[in-house]
PDB file of C-alpha atoms and ligand atoms in Angstrom:
ATOM      1  CA  MET A   1      95.191  67.334 105.105  1.00  0.00           C
ATOM      2  CA  ASN A   2      96.013  64.226 103.099  1.00  0.00           C
ATOM      3  CA  VAL A   3      99.073  62.121 103.899  1.00  0.00           C
ATOM      4  CA  GLY A   4     100.409  59.440 101.576  1.00  0.00           C
ATOM      5  CA  VAL A   5     101.943  56.111 102.497  1.00  0.00           C
ATOM      6  CA  LEU A   6     104.189  54.451  99.930  1.00  0.00           C
ATOM      7  CA  ALA A   7     102.402  51.152  99.317  1.00  0.00           C
ATOM      8  CA  LEU A   8     104.631  49.368  96.810  1.00  0.00           C
ATOM      9  CA  GLN A   9     105.541  46.667  99.324  1.00  0.00           C
ATOM     10  CA  GLY A  10     106.285  46.180 103.013  1.00  0.00           C
ATOM     11  CA  ALA A  11     104.649  47.270 106.242  1.00  0.00           C
ATOM     12  CA  TYR A  12     102.534  50.144 104.929  1.00  0.00           C
ATOM     13  CA  HIS A  13      99.173  49.080 106.296  1.00  0.00           C
ATOM     14  CA  ALA A  14      99.979  49.760 109.960  1.00  0.00           C
ATOM     15  CA  HIS A  15     100.953  53.332 108.992  1.00  0.00           C
ATOM     16  CA  VAL A  16      97.668  53.827 107.124  1.00  0.00           C
ATOM     17  CA  ARG A  17      95.777  52.489 110.157  1.00  0.00           C
ATOM     18  CA  THR A  18      97.681  54.775 112.532  1.00  0.00           C
ATOM     19  CA  LEU A  19      97.000  57.854 110.391  1.00  0.00           C
ATOM     20  CA  ARG A  20      93.297  57.027 110.140  1.00  0.00           C
ATOM     21  CA  SER A  21      93.122  56.421 113.918  1.00  0.00           C
ATOM     22  CA  LEU A  22      94.395  60.004 114.271  1.00  0.00           C
ATOM     23  CA  GLY A  23      91.595  61.259 112.028  1.00  0.00           C
ATOM     24  CA  VAL A  24      93.869  61.955 109.063  1.00  0.00           C
ATOM     25  CA  SER A  25      93.036  60.972 105.523  1.00  0.00           C
ATOM     26  CA  ALA A  26      95.630  58.508 104.185  1.00  0.00           C
ATOM     27  CA  THR A  27      96.348  57.695 100.537  1.00  0.00           C
ATOM     28  CA  GLU A  28      98.168  54.532  99.498  1.00  0.00           C
ATOM     29  CA  ILE A  29     100.798  55.581  96.945  1.00  0.00           C
ATOM     30  CA  ARG A  30     101.357  53.211  94.018  1.00  0.00           C
ATOM     31  CA  LYS A  31     101.700  55.543  91.039  1.00  0.00           C
ATOM     32  CA  PRO A  32     102.794  59.156  90.405  1.00  0.00           C
ATOM     33  CA  ALA A  33      99.196  60.496  90.301  1.00  0.00           C
ATOM     34  CA  ASP A  34      98.725  59.338  93.920  1.00  0.00           C
ATOM     35  CA  LEU A  35     101.179  62.062  94.998  1.00  0.00           C
ATOM     36  CA  ASP A  36      98.791  64.876  94.034  1.00  0.00           C
ATOM     37  CA  GLY A  37      97.865  67.178  96.899  1.00  0.00           C
ATOM     38  CA  LEU A  38      99.806  65.327  99.610  1.00  0.00           C
ATOM     39  CA  SER A  39     101.103  67.254 102.621  1.00  0.00           C
ATOM     40  CA  GLY A  40     103.320  64.430 103.800  1.00  0.00           C
ATOM     41  CA  VAL A  41     104.641  61.041 102.729  1.00  0.00           C
ATOM     42  CA  ILE A  42     105.521  58.005 104.850  1.00  0.00           C
ATOM     43  CA  LEU A  43     108.021  55.493 103.499  1.00  0.00           C
ATOM     44  CA  PRO A  44     107.373  52.290 105.450  1.00  0.00           C
ATOM     45  CA  GLY A  45     109.536  49.366 106.504  1.00  0.00           C
ATOM     46  CA  GLY A  46     109.907  46.388 104.249  1.00  0.00           C
ATOM     47  CA  GLU A  47     112.765  45.433 101.963  1.00  0.00           C
ATOM     48  CA  SER A  48     114.675  48.453 100.739  1.00  0.00           C
ATOM     49  CA  THR A  49     116.295  46.652  97.775  1.00  0.00           C
ATOM     50  CA  THR A  50     112.845  45.719  96.435  1.00  0.00           C
ATOM     51  CA  MET A  51     111.443  49.144  97.310  1.00  0.00           C
ATOM     52  CA  SER A  52     114.245  50.806  95.343  1.00  0.00           C
ATOM     53  CA  MET A  53     113.473  48.657  92.268  1.00  0.00           C
ATOM     54  CA  LEU A  54     109.730  49.286  92.546  1.00  0.00           C
ATOM     55  CA  LEU A  55     110.279  53.051  92.845  1.00  0.00           C
ATOM     56  CA  ASP A  56     111.864  52.871  89.397  1.00  0.00           C
ATOM     57  CA  SER A  57     109.356  50.536  87.733  1.00  0.00           C
ATOM     58  CA  SER A  58     106.389  52.535  89.093  1.00  0.00           C
ATOM     59  CA  GLY A  59     107.838  55.837  87.874  1.00  0.00           C
ATOM     60  CA  LEU A  60     107.652  57.204  91.412  1.00  0.00           C
ATOM     61  CA  ARG A  61     111.340  57.880  92.055  1.00  0.00           C
ATOM     62  CA  GLN A  62     111.605  61.252  90.343  1.00  0.00           C
ATOM     63  CA  PRO A  63     108.263  62.788  91.410  1.00  0.00           C
ATOM     64  CA  LEU A  64     108.764  61.559  94.979  1.00  0.00           C
ATOM     65  CA  THR A  65     112.254  63.078  95.079  1.00  0.00           C
ATOM     66  CA  GLU A  66     110.865  66.346  93.718  1.00  0.00           C
ATOM     67  CA  LEU A  67     108.104  66.327  96.324  1.00  0.00           C
ATOM     68  CA  GLY A  68     110.665  65.858  99.112  1.00  0.00           C
ATOM     69  CA  ASN A  69     112.908  68.578  97.712  1.00  0.00           C
ATOM     70  CA  SER A  70     109.921  70.930  97.488  1.00  0.00           C
ATOM     71  CA  GLY A  71     109.554  70.772 101.276  1.00  0.00           C
ATOM     72  CA  VAL A  72     106.754  68.224 101.715  1.00  0.00           C
ATOM     73  CA  ALA A  73     107.200  66.366 105.025  1.00  0.00           C
ATOM     74  CA  MET A  74     108.662  62.852 104.849  1.00  0.00           C
ATOM     75  CA  LEU A  75     108.838  60.074 107.444  1.00  0.00           C
ATOM     76  CA  GLY A  76     110.968  57.015 106.693  1.00  0.00           C
ATOM     77  CA  THR A  77     110.823  54.030 109.008  1.00  0.00           C
ATOM     78  CA  CYS A  78     113.364  51.197 108.808  1.00  0.00           C
ATOM     79  CA  ALA A  79     113.589  50.352 105.064  1.00  0.00           C
ATOM     80  CA  GLY A  80     111.945  53.767 104.510  1.00  0.00           C
ATOM     81  CA  LEU A  81     114.815  55.427 106.400  1.00  0.00           C
ATOM     82  CA  ILE A  82     117.274  53.542 104.164  1.00  0.00           C
ATOM     83  CA  MET A  83     115.441  54.968 101.122  1.00  0.00           C
ATOM     84  CA  LEU A  84     115.551  58.557 102.461  1.00  0.00           C
ATOM     85  CA  ALA A  85     119.277  58.409 103.324  1.00  0.00           C
ATOM     86  CA  SER A  86     122.246  59.938 101.497  1.00  0.00           C
ATOM     87  CA  ARG A  87     124.343  56.758 101.457  1.00  0.00           C
ATOM     88  CA  ILE A  88     123.723  53.063 102.105  1.00  0.00           C
ATOM     89  CA  ALA A  89     126.377  50.626 103.304  1.00  0.00           C
ATOM     90  CA  ASP A  90     125.829  46.892 102.713  1.00  0.00           C
ATOM     91  CA  GLY A  91     123.099  47.614 100.188  1.00  0.00           C
ATOM     92  CA  ARG A  92     122.881  46.170  96.723  1.00  0.00           C
ATOM     93  CA  ASP A  93     124.887  47.845  93.975  1.00  0.00           C
ATOM     94  CA  ASP A  94     121.742  48.809  92.065  1.00  0.00           C
ATOM     95  CA  GLN A  95     120.016  50.129  95.192  1.00  0.00           C
ATOM     96  CA  LEU A  96     119.760  53.910  95.087  1.00  0.00           C
ATOM     97  CA  PRO A  97     118.629  56.057  98.010  1.00  0.00           C
ATOM     98  CA  LEU A  98     116.583  59.224  97.461  1.00  0.00           C
ATOM     99  CA  GLY A  99     119.043  61.467  99.337  1.00  0.00           C
ATOM    100  CA  LEU A 100     116.321  63.471 101.104  1.00  0.00           C
ATOM    101  CA  LEU A 101     117.718  63.043 104.648  1.00  0.00           C
ATOM    102  CA  ASP A 102     121.420  63.665 105.183  1.00  0.00           C
ATOM    103  CA  VAL A 103     122.355  60.502 107.059  1.00  0.00           C
ATOM    104  CA  ASP A 104     124.347  57.409 106.143  1.00  0.00           C
ATOM    105  CA  VAL A 105     122.944  54.037 107.125  1.00  0.00           C
ATOM    106  CA  GLN A 106     124.208  50.502 107.310  1.00  0.00           C
ATOM    107  CA  ARG A 107     121.585  47.994 106.172  1.00  0.00           C
ATOM    108  CA  ASN A 108     120.895  45.308 108.777  1.00  0.00           C
ATOM    109  CA  GLY A 109     123.363  47.174 111.020  1.00  0.00           C
ATOM    110  CA  TYR A 110     121.817  45.644 114.154  1.00  0.00           C
ATOM    111  CA  GLY A 111     122.055  42.122 112.718  1.00  0.00           C
ATOM    112  CA  ARG A 112     119.667  39.971 110.752  1.00  0.00           C
ATOM    113  CA  GLN A 113     116.234  38.550 111.558  1.00  0.00           C
ATOM    114  CA  LEU A 114     117.323  36.679 114.706  1.00  0.00           C
ATOM    115  CA  ASP A 115     118.833  39.872 116.089  1.00  0.00           C
ATOM    116  CA  SER A 116     115.547  41.780 115.896  1.00  0.00           C
ATOM    117  CA  PHE A 117     114.608  43.230 119.287  1.00  0.00           C
ATOM    118  CA  GLU A 118     112.303  45.564 121.187  1.00  0.00           C
ATOM    119  CA  CYS A 119     113.197  48.153 123.806  1.00  0.00           C
ATOM    120  CA  GLU A 120     112.016  51.349 125.480  1.00  0.00           C
ATOM    121  CA  LEU A 121     113.274  54.599 123.975  1.00  0.00           C
ATOM    122  CA  ASP A 122     113.459  58.096 125.410  1.00  0.00           C
ATOM    123  CA  VAL A 123     112.258  60.383 122.667  1.00  0.00           C
ATOM    124  CA  ASP A 124     112.878  64.138 122.629  1.00  0.00           C
ATOM    125  CA  ILE A 125     109.510  65.318 121.286  1.00  0.00           C
ATOM    126  CA  ASN A 126     107.790  68.000 123.411  1.00  0.00           C
ATOM    127  CA  GLY A 127     110.099  67.099 126.291  1.00  0.00           C
ATOM    128  CA  MET A 128     111.403  63.595 126.940  1.00  0.00           C
ATOM    129  CA  GLN A 129     108.779  60.913 126.376  1.00  0.00           C
ATOM    130  CA  ARG A 130     109.105  57.163 126.560  1.00  0.00           C
ATOM    131  CA  MET A 131     107.991  54.920 123.735  1.00  0.00           C
ATOM    132  CA  HIS A 132     108.362  51.327 122.687  1.00  0.00           C
ATOM    133  CA  GLY A 133     110.782  50.647 119.834  1.00  0.00           C
ATOM    134  CA  VAL A 134     110.464  47.597 117.579  1.00  0.00           C
ATOM    135  CA  PHE A 135     113.681  46.941 115.625  1.00  0.00           C
ATOM    136  CA  ILE A 136     113.412  44.401 112.779  1.00  0.00           C
ATOM    137  CA  ARG A 137     116.576  43.860 110.720  1.00  0.00           C
ATOM    138  CA  ALA A 138     117.010  47.536 111.427  1.00  0.00           C
ATOM    139  CA  PRO A 139     119.401  49.914 109.678  1.00  0.00           C
ATOM    140  CA  LYS A 140     122.077  51.546 111.820  1.00  0.00           C
ATOM    141  CA  ILE A 141     122.624  55.288 111.373  1.00  0.00           C
ATOM    142  CA  THR A 142     126.395  55.667 110.956  1.00  0.00           C
ATOM    143  CA  ARG A 143     126.634  59.392 110.170  1.00  0.00           C
ATOM    144  CA  ILE A 144     124.360  62.383 110.530  1.00  0.00           C
ATOM    145  CA  GLY A 145     124.829  65.526 108.478  1.00  0.00           C
ATOM    146  CA  GLN A 146     125.037  69.057 109.762  1.00  0.00           C
ATOM    147  CA  GLY A 147     121.741  70.295 111.174  1.00  0.00           C
ATOM    148  CA  VAL A 148     120.298  66.795 111.639  1.00  0.00           C
ATOM    149  CA  ARG A 149     118.780  66.610 115.116  1.00  0.00           C
ATOM    150  CA  VAL A 150     118.822  63.395 117.153  1.00  0.00           C
ATOM    151  CA  LEU A 151     115.404  62.812 118.769  1.00  0.00           C
ATOM    152  CA  ALA A 152     116.265  59.389 120.223  1.00  0.00           C
ATOM    153  CA  ALA A 153     119.406  57.294 120.563  1.00  0.00           C
ATOM    154  CA  LEU A 154     120.196  53.777 121.667  1.00  0.00           C
ATOM    155  CA  ASP A 155     123.605  53.130 123.236  1.00  0.00           C
ATOM    156  CA  GLY A 156     124.710  56.495 121.870  1.00  0.00           C
ATOM    157  CA  ILE A 157     123.665  55.708 118.294  1.00  0.00           C
ATOM    158  CA  PRO A 158     120.846  57.819 116.781  1.00  0.00           C
ATOM    159  CA  VAL A 159     117.652  55.854 116.051  1.00  0.00           C
ATOM    160  CA  LEU A 160     115.251  58.748 115.410  1.00  0.00           C
ATOM    161  CA  VAL A 161     116.453  61.854 113.586  1.00  0.00           C
ATOM    162  CA  GLU A 162     114.948  64.992 112.147  1.00  0.00           C
ATOM    163  CA  HIS A 163     116.089  67.560 109.611  1.00  0.00           C
ATOM    164  CA  GLY A 164     113.634  70.269 108.668  1.00  0.00           C
ATOM    165  CA  VAL A 165     110.370  68.460 107.829  1.00  0.00           C
ATOM    166  CA  CYS A 166     112.087  65.106 107.273  1.00  0.00           C
ATOM    167  CA  LEU A 167     112.036  62.394 109.942  1.00  0.00           C
ATOM    168  CA  GLY A 168     113.807  59.027 109.947  1.00  0.00           C
ATOM    169  CA  ALA A 169     113.480  56.108 112.360  1.00  0.00           C
ATOM    170  CA  SER A 170     115.577  52.936 112.494  1.00  0.00           C
ATOM    171  CA  PHE A 171     112.655  51.249 114.258  1.00  0.00           C
ATOM    172  CA  HIS A 172     108.947  50.752 113.526  1.00  0.00           C
ATOM    173  CA  PRO A 173     106.941  53.440 115.390  1.00  0.00           C
ATOM    174  CA  GLU A 174     103.748  52.121 113.746  1.00  0.00           C
ATOM    175  CA  LEU A 175     104.141  48.787 115.563  1.00  0.00           C
ATOM    176  CA  GLY A 176     104.515  50.124 119.099  1.00  0.00           C
ATOM    177  CA  ASN A 177     101.813  51.344 121.451  1.00  0.00           C
ATOM    178  CA  SER A 178     102.428  55.051 120.935  1.00  0.00           C
ATOM    179  CA  THR A 179     101.469  57.462 118.172  1.00  0.00           C
ATOM    180  CA  LEU A 180     104.069  60.006 119.327  1.00  0.00           C
ATOM    181  CA  VAL A 181     106.210  59.889 116.171  1.00  0.00           C
ATOM    182  CA  HIS A 182     103.167  60.021 113.872  1.00  0.00           C
ATOM    183  CA  ARG A 183     101.667  62.971 115.741  1.00  0.00           C
ATOM    184  CA  HIS A 184     104.992  64.820 115.509  1.00  0.00           C
ATOM    185  CA  PHE A 185     105.205  63.988 111.799  1.00  0.00           C
ATOM    186  CA  LEU A 186     101.680  65.316 111.247  1.00  0.00           C
ATOM    187  CA  GLN A 187     102.707  68.596 112.830  1.00  0.00           C
ATOM    188  CA  LEU A 188     105.627  68.824 110.387  1.00  0.00           C
ATOM    189  CA  ALA A 189     103.288  67.915 107.521  1.00  0.00           C
ATOM    190  CA  GLU A 190     100.818  70.545 108.657  1.00  0.00           C
ATOM    191  CA  ALA A 191     103.600  73.144 108.654  1.00  0.00           C
ATOM    192  CA  SER A 192     104.514  72.164 105.080  1.00  0.00           C
ATOM    193  CA  ALA A 193     100.892  71.913 103.883  1.00  0.00           C
ATOM    194  CA  PRO A 194      99.234  74.456 101.557  1.00  0.00           C
ATOM    195  CA  ALA A 195      97.968  77.475 103.517  1.00  0.00           C
ATOM    196  CA  THR A 196      94.332  76.586 102.807  1.00  0.00           C
ATOM    197  CA  THR A 197      94.475  73.411 104.925  1.00  0.00           C
ATOM    198  CA  PRO A 198      92.585  73.783 108.222  1.00  0.00           C
ATOM    199  CA  PRO A 199      94.757  73.321 111.338  1.00  0.00           C
ATOM    200  CA  LEU A 200      94.853  69.917 113.026  1.00  0.00           C
ATOM    201  CA  THR A 201      93.091  70.689 116.259  1.00  0.00           C
ATOM    202  CA  HIS A 202      91.745  67.191 116.832  1.00  0.00           C
ATOM    203  CA  LEU A 203      95.014  65.339 117.452  1.00  0.00           C
ATOM    204  CA  GLY A 204      94.806  64.144 121.033  1.00  0.00           C
ATOM    205  CA  SER A 205      97.738  62.637 122.875  1.00  0.00           C
ATOM    206  CA  ARG A 206      98.192  58.930 123.173  1.00  0.00           C
TER     207      ARG A 206
HETATM  208  N1  LIG B 301     116.651  45.107 106.404  1.00  0.00           N
HETATM  209  C1  LIG B 301     115.600  45.667 105.616  1.00  0.00           C
HETATM  210  C2  LIG B 301     116.171  46.346 104.381  1.00  0.00           C
HETATM  211  O1  LIG B 301     117.316  46.371 104.173  1.00  0.00           O
HETATM  212  C3  LIG B 301     114.771  46.655 106.412  1.00  0.00           C
HETATM  213  C4  LIG B 301     113.951  45.924 107.443  1.00  0.00           C
HETATM  214  C5  LIG B 301     112.688  46.620 107.844  1.00  0.00           C
HETATM  215  O2  LIG B 301     112.226  47.543 107.194  1.00  0.00           O
HETATM  216  N2  LIG B 301     112.101  46.136 108.911  1.00  0.00           N
HETATM  217  O3  LIG B 301     115.444  46.875 103.616  1.00  0.00           O
END
């Protein structure tokens, strides 16, 4: 199974490292041809206004949207969640989301750089599990669509959501000490992968 990480800008490297630490082959996505044969795509944190512009100039916006609509698993973290969303509040006028995950988000909804914070989260993946959440100029989820499942919340506000094979996190799971979200994502990716892909039997728990 090959998983892609959008590598136009931002915090993609920690995702690539996490995937490789789990024994999964990771492709850095910079152009449409990099999408070939992927079973899942991670959209990392970074700066969503720049990411939106680069999606257009790289020609990736349309093929990436088609890939998501075709049922390939997607994980968006922080700016990546903003890109997956249906609607963005406090974005730039020319900033367009992909509309692959039916949530609305408010950019920098938890405040700006000085308001970045870390906390423990109870995550509903294979029972309740605790993990560390790193929030950096994080987007706030202000609406979830029908069928969107909340896997973790903070003060009653969703911070990790799932709809079908699409996952979105307000925080940076790649910067904590747990691979829980990535392992869950890989299971979704495996479910959406071509039938010829061998099952992931080697994913331990950490
Ligand atoms: N505030 C950033 C944005 O709007 C996201 C920050 C992040 O990804 N850590 O894109």
